[in-house]
CSV table of C-alpha atoms in Angstrom, one decimal:
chain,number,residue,atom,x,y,z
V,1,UNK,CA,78.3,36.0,61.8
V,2,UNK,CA,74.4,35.0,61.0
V,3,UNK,CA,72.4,38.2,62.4
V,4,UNK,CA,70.4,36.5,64.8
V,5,UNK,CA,73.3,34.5,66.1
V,6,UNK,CA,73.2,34.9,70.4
V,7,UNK,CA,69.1,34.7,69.9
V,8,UNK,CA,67.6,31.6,71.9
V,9,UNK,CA,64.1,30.5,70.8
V,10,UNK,CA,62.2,28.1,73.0
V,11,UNK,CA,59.9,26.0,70.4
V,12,UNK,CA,56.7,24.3,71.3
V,13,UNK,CA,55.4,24.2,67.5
V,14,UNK,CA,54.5,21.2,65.8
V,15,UNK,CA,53.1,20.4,62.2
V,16,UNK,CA,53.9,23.5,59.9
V,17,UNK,CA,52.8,26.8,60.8
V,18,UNK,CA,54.9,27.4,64.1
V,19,UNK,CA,57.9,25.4,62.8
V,20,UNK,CA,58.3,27.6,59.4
V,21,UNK,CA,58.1,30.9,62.1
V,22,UNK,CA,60.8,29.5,63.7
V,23,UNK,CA,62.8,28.0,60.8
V,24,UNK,CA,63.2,31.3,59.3
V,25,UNK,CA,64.9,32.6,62.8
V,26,UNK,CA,67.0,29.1,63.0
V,27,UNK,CA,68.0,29.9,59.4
V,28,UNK,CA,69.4,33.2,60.1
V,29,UNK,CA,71.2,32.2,63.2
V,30,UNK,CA,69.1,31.8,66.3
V,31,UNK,CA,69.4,28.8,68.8
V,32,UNK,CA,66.6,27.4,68.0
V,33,UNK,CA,65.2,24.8,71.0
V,34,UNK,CA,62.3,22.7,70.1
V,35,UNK,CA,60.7,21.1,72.4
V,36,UNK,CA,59.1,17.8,72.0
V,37,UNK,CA,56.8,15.7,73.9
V,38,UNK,CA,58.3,12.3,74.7
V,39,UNK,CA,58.3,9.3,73.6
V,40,UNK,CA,56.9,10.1,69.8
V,41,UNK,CA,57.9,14.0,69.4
V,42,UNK,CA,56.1,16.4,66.8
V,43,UNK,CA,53.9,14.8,64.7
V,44,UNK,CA,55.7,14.9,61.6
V,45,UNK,CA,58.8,12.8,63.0
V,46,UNK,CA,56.1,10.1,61.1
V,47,UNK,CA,54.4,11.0,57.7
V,48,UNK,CA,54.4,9.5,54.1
V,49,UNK,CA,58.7,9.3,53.3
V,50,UNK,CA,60.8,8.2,56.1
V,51,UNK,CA,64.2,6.8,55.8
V,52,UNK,CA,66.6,5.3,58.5
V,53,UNK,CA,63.8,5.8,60.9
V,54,UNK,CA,64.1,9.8,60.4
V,55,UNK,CA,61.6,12.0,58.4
V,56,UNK,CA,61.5,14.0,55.6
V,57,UNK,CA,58.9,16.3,56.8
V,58,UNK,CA,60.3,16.8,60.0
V,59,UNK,CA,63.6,17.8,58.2
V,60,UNK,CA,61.6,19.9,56.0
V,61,UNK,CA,60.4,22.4,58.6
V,62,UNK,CA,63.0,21.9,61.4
V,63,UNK,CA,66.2,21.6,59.7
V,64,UNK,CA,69.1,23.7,61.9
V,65,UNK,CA,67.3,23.1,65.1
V,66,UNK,CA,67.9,21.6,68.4
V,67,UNK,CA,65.4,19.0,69.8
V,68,UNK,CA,65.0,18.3,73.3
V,69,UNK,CA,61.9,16.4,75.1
V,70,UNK,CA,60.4,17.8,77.9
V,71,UNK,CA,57.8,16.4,79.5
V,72,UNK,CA,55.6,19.4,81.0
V,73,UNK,CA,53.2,17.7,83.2
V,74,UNK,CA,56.2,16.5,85.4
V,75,UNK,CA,56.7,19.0,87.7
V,76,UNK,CA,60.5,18.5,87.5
V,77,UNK,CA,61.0,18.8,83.5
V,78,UNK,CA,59.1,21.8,83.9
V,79,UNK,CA,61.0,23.8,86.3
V,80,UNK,CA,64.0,22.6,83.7
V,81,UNK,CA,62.1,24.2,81.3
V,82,UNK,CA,61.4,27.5,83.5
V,83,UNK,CA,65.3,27.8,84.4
V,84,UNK,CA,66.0,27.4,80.4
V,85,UNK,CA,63.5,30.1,79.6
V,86,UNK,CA,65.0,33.0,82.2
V,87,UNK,CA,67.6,32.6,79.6
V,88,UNK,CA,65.8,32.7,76.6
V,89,UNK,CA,64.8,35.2,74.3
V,90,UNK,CA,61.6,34.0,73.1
V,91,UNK,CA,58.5,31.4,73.3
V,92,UNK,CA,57.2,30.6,70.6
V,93,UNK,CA,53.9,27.9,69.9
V,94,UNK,CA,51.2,26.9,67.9
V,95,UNK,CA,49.2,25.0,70.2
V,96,UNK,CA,45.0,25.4,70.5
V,97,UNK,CA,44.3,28.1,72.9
V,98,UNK,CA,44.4,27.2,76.2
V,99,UNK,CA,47.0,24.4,76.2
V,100,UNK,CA,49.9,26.1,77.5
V,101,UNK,CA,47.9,27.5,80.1
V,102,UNK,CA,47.3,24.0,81.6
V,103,UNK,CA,51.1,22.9,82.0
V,104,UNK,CA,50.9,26.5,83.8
V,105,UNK,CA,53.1,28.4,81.2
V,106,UNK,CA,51.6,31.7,80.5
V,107,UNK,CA,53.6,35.1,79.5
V,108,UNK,CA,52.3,36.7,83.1
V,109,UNK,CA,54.3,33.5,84.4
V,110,UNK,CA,58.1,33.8,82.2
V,111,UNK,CA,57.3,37.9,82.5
V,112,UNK,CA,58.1,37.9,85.9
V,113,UNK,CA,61.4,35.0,85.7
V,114,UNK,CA,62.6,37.3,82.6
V,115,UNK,CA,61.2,40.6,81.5
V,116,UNK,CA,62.6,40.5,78.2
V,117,UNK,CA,60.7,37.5,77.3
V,118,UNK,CA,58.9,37.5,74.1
V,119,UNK,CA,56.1,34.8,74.0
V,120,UNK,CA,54.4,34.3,70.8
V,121,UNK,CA,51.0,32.0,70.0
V,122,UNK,CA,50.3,31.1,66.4
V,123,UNK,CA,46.9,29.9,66.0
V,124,UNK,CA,44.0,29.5,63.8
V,125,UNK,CA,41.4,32.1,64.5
V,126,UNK,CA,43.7,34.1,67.7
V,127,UNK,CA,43.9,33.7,71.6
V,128,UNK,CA,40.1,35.8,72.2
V,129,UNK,CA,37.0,35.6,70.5
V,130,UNK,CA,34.0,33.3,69.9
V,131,UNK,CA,36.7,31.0,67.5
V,132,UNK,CA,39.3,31.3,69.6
V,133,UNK,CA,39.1,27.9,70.9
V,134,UNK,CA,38.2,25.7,68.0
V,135,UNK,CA,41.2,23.4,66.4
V,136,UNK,CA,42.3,24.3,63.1
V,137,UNK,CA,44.1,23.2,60.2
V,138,UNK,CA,45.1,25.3,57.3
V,139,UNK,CA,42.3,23.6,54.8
V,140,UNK,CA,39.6,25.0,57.3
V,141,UNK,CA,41.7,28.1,58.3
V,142,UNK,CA,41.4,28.9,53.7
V,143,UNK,CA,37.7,28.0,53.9
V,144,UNK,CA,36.6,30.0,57.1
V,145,UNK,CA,38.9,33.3,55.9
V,146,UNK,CA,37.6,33.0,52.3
V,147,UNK,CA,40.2,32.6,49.7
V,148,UNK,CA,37.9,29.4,48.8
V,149,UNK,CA,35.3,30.9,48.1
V,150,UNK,CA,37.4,33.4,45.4
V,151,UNK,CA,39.5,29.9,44.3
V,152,UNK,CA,38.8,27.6,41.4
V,153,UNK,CA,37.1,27.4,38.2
V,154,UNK,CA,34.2,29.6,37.2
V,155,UNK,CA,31.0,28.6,37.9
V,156,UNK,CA,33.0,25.4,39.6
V,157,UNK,CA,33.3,24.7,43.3
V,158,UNK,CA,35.4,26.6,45.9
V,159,UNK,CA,38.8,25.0,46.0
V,160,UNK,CA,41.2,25.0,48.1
V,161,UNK,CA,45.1,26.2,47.4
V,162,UNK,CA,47.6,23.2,46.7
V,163,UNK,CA,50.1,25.2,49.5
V,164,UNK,CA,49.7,25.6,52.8
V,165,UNK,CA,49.0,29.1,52.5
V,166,UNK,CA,47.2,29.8,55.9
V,167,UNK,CA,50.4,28.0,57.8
V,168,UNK,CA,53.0,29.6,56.0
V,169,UNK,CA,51.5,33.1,55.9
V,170,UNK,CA,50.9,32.8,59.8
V,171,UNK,CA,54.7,31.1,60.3
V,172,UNK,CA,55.6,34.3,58.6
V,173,UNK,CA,53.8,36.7,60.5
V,174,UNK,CA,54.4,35.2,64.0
V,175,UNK,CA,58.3,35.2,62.7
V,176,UNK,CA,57.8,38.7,61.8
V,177,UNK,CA,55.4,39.5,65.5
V,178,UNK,CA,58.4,37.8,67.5
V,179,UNK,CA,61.0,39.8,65.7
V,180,UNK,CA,59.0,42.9,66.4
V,181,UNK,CA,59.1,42.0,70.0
V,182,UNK,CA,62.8,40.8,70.6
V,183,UNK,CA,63.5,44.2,68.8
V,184,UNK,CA,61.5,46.1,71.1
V,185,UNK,CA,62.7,44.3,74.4
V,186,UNK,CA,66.5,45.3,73.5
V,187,UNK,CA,65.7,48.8,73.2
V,188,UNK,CA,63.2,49.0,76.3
V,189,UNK,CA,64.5,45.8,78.6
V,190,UNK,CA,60.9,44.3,78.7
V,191,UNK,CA,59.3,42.1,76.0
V,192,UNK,CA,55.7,41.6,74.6
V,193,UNK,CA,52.7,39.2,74.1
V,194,UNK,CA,52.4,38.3,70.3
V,195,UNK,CA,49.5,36.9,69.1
V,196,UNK,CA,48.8,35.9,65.3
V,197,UNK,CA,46.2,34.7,64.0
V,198,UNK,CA,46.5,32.5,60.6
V,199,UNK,CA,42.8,33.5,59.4
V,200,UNK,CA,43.5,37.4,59.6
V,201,UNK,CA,46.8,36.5,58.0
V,202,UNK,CA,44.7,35.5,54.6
V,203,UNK,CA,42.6,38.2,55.1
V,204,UNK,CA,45.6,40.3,54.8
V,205,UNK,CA,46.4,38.0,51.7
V,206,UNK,CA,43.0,38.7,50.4
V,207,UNK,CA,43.0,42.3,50.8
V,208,UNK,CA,42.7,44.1,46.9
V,209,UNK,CA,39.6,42.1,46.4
V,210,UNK,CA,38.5,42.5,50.1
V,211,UNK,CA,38.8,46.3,50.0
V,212,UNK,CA,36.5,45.9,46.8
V,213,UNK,CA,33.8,44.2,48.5
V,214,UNK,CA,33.9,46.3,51.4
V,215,UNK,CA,33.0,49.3,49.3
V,216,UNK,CA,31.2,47.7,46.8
V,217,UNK,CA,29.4,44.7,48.5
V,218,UNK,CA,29.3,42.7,45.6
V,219,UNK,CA,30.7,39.4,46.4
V,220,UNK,CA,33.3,38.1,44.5
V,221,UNK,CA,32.9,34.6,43.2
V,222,UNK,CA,35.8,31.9,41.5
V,223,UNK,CA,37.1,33.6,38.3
V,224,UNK,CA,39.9,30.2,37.5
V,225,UNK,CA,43.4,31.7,36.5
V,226,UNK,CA,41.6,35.1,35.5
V,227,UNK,CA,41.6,38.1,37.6
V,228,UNK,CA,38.7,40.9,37.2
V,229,UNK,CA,40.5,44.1,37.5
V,230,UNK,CA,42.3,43.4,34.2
V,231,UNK,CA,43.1,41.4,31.2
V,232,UNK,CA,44.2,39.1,29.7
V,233,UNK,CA,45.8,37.4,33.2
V,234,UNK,CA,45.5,34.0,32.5
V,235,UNK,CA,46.8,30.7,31.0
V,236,UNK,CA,46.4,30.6,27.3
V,237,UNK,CA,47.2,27.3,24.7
V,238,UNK,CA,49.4,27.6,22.3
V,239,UNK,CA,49.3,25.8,19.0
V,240,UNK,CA,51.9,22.9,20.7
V,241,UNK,CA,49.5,22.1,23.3
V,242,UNK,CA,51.7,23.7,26.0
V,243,UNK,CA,49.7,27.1,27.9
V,244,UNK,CA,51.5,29.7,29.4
V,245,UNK,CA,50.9,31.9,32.1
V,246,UNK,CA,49.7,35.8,31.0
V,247,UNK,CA,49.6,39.1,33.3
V,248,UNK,CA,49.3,41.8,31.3
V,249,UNK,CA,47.5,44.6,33.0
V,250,UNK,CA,49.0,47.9,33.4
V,251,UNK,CA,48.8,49.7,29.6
V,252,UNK,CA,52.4,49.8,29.1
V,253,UNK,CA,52.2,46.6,29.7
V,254,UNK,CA,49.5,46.0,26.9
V,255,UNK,CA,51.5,47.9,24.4
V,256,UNK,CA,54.4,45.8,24.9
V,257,UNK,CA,52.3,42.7,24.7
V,258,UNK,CA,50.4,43.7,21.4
V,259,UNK,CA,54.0,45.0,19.9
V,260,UNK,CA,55.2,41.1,21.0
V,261,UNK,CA,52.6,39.2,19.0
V,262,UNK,CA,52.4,41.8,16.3
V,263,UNK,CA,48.9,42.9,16.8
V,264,UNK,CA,48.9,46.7,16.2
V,265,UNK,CA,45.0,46.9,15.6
V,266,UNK,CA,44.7,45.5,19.6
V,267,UNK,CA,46.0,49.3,20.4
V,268,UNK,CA,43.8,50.7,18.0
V,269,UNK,CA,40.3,48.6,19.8
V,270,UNK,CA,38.5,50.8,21.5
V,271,UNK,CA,37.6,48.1,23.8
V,272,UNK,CA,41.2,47.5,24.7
V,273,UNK,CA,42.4,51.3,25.3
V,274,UNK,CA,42.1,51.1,29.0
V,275,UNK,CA,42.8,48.2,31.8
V,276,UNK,CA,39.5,49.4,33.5
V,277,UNK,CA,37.8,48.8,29.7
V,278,UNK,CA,40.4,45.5,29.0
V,279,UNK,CA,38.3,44.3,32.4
V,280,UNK,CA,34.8,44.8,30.9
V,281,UNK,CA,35.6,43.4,27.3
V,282,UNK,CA,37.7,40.6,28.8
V,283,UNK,CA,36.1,37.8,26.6
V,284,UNK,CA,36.5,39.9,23.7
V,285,UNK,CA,40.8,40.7,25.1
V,286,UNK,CA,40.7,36.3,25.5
V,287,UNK,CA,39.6,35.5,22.5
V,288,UNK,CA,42.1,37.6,21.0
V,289,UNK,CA,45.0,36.4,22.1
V,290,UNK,CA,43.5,32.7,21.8
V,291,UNK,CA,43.6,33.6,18.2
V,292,UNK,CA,46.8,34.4,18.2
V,293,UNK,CA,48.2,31.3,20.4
V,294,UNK,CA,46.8,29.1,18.4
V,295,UNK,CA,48.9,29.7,15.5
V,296,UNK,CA,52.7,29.9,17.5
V,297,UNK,CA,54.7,27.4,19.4
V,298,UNK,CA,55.1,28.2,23.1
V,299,UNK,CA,58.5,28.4,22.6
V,300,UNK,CA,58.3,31.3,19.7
V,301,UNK,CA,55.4,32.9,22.3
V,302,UNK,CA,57.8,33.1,24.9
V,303,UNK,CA,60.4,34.3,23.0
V,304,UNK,CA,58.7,37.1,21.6
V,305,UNK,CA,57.1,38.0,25.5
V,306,UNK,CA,60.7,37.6,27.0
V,307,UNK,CA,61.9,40.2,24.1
V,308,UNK,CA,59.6,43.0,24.6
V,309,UNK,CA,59.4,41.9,28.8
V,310,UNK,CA,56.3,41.1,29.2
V,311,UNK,CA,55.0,39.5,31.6
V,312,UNK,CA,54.2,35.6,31.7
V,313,UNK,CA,54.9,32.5,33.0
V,314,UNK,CA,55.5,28.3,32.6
V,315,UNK,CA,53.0,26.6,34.6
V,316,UNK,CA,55.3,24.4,35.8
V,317,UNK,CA,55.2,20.9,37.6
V,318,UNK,CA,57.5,19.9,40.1
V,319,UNK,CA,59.8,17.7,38.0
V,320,UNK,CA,60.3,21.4,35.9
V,321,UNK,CA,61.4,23.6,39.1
V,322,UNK,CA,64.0,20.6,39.9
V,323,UNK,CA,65.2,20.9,36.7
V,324,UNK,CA,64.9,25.3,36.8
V,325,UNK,CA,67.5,27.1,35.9
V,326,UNK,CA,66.6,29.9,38.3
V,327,UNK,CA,65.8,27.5,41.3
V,328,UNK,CA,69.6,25.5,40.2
V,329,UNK,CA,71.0,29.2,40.0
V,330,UNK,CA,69.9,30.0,43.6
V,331,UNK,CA,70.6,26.5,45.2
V,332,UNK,CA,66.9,27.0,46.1
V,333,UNK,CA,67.3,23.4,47.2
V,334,UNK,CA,69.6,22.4,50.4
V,335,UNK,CA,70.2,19.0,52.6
V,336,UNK,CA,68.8,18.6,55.3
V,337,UNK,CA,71.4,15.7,57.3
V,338,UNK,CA,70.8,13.8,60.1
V,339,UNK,CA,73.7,12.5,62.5
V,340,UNK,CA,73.8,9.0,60.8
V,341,UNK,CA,74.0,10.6,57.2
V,342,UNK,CA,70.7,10.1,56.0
V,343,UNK,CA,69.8,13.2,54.0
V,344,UNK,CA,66.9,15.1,52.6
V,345,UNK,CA,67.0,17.7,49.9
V,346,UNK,CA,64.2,20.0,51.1
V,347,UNK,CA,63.5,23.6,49.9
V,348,UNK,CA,65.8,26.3,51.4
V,349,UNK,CA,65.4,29.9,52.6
V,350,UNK,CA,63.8,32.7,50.1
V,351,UNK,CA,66.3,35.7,51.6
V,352,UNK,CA,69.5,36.2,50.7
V,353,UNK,CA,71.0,39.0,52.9
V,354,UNK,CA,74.5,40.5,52.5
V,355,UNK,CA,77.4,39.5,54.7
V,356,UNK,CA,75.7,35.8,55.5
V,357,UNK,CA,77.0,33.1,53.4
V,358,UNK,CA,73.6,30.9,51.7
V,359,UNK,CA,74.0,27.5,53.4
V,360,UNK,CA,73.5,24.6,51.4
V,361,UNK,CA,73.8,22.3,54.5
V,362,UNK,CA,71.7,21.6,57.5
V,363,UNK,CA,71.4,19.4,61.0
V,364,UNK,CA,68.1,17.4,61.3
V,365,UNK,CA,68.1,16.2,65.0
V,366,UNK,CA,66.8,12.8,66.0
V,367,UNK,CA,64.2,13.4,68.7
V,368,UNK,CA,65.6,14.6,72.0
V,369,UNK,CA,69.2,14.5,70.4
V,370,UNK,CA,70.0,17.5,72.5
V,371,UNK,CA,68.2,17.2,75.7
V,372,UNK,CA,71.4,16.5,77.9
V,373,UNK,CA,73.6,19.2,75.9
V,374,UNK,CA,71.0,22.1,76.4
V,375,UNK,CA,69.8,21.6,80.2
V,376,UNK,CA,73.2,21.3,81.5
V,377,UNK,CA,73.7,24.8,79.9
V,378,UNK,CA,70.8,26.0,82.9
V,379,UNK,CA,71.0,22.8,85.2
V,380,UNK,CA,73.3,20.6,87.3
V,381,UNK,CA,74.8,17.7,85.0
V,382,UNK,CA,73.3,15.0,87.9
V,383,UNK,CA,69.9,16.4,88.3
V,384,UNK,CA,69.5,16.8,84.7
V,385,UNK,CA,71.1,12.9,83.7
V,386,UNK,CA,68.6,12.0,86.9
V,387,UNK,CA,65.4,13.8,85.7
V,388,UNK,CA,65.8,13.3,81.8
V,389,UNK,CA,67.6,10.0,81.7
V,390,UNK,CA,64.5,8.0,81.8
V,391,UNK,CA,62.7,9.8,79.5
V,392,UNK,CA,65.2,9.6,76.6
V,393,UNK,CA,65.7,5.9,77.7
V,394,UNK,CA,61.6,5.8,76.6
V,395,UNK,CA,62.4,7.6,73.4
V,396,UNK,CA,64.9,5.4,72.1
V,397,UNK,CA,62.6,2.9,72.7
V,398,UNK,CA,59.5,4.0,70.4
V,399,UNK,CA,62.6,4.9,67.9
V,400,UNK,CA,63.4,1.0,67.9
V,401,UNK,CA,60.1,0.3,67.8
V,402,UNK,CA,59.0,2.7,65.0
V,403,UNK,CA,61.9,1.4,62.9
């Protein structure tokens, strides 16, 4: 039995940052509901690889959940809706302030059809506050919160990070908010309000170099793959043309990295006695250990690193974590399967938790796949067939369409 299992999420997220909150609780045994707006669903039921019809995006971020549509502007799907959530655990969405308040739906509303509600908002900037309202993606979430402007090449331009860091670290923490709240509402019979905000997320991300401004107001600027408080953290060329990864920071650290490259006069530097003093002499630490890397094979560097444990890394592109012998180790891969068998391997889930078996296999739902099966669970059979009939009728015909 998954932990979560008997849990019932309502889902209005779309795009990435709500869906990966409530993948994680899918993944770990929740009934997961999404709920999509008909006839076209969430957003990335399109995107840039689709097969059959069905999406590889989608199936990345919603694999092991229901999908029903629900159209909330009809008075009649939304008390469907209502009835569904007096038995639910949780709401969750990610929608711009203010836009679950116009279909009416506000946690004073399900607090008084079910006490134990959680409802949780993920947005960009939080539900109060001068930014409250303004849309937001997770480029403009990294630029407003900073981590740009500490990103890139020295001297270069501010650059943004390749992930989505601002979506997943708010998925995370609105998975971790709602948690907090089902929690609390099974020991106390009432639930909670979450709100999470993806920008104070990354300012959480931010926060050694943060706390350094804040007490020393000197503004940090784009140091590339270095990191100020120590050296050498880096990537370094060896004499094959391949660079690996460095952080070496801690002293120990440093004596096991000189011992590793055979550089006893490194511990003997008074430059290099100290991380704090490392830090200050850094171009004296890099060009050091340049010296050195130019005259062994990544393969010997790594050898010699992995003997003594220090600490460094591959910079590795994609076709190399397919191929990693850690990521094939961990099945850090899965399928993601839609009804007619068209299947996606998409990346899986980073906890492993004793007493759950890893599951290697998901459903992807076609949009609204579950509409009938779930309402009738809260609903009449005939009303629901009579009120959501039509609109799946509508659905299957952009799905013809779109094909």
């Amino acid at each position: 039995m998954k932990p979560l299992e008997g849990i019932r999420i309502l889902d209005f997220t779309q795009f990435m940052s709500g869906p990966i909150c409530t993948l994680m609780l899918s993944d770990f045994g929740a009934e997961v509901i999404k709920i999509e707006n008909p006839p076209a669903g969430d957003g990335t039921r399109g995107g840039n690889i689709i097969e059959n019809g069905f999406s590889s995006h989608y199936a990345t971020r919603n694999r092991g959940k229901k999908s029903v549509v629900l159209n909330m502007k009809d008075p009649e799907q939304k008390e469907l809706f209502l009835k569904l959530a007096a038995a639910s655990d949780a709401v969750i969405e990610n929608f711009k302030p203010g836009t679950m308040e116009k279909f009416g739906i506000t946690y004073e509303v399900l607090e008084k059809i079910n006490p134990k509600i959680v409802y949780t908002s993920i947005s960009g900037y939080g539900q109060e506050g001068p930014y409250a309202h303004r849309a937001a993606y997770d480029a403009t979430v990294q630029a407003e919160s900073g981590v740009m402007s500490i990103t890139g090449e020295a001297g270069g331009h501010p650059t943004k990070c390749g992930g989505s860091i601002a979506d997943y670290s708010g998925g995370l923490a609105g998975c971790i908010g709602t948690l907090i709240g089902i929690v609390d509402a099974q020991r106390t019979g009432h639930g909670r309000r979450v709100d999470c905000s993806m920008m104070e997320a990354l300012l959480l991300l931010q926060e050694n170099m943060l706390s350094m401004y804040l007490k020393n107001g000197i503004v940090p600027k784009p140091n590339g793959n270095r990191y100020p408080a120590s050296s050498p953290i880096g990537d370094f060329m060896c004499k094959d043309g391949v660079p690996i990864m460095l952080n070496i920071s801690t002293d120990a650290q440093w004596k096991n990295f000189a011992e590793a490259l055979e550089q006893p006069q490194w511990l003997e530097n008074p430059h290099f006695v100290s991380m704090k003093l490392r830090a200050d002499h850094y171009q004296e630490v890099e060009a050091e250990v340049n010296r050195v890397f130019a005259t062994l094979d990544s393969v010997d560097i790594a050898a010699r690193l992995e003997k003594k444990k220090s600490i460094y890394g591959m910079i590795n592109d994609y076709k190399a974590i397919a191929e990693h012998p850690q990521v094939q180790y961990r099945k850090s891969f899965v399928n993601a399967v839609y009804p007619d068998g068209t299947s996606f391997k998409v990346p899986g889930n980073p906890l492993r938790i004793s007493g759950v078996e890893y599951q290697e296999e998901y459903y992807a739902a076609p949009l609204g796949n579950d509409t009938i099966d779930v309402f009738t669970q809260v609903a009449d059979a005939d009303t629901v067939h009579r009120i959501m009939d039509p609109v799946l009728a509508q659905v299957a015909e952009k799905q013809r369409a779109m094909k």
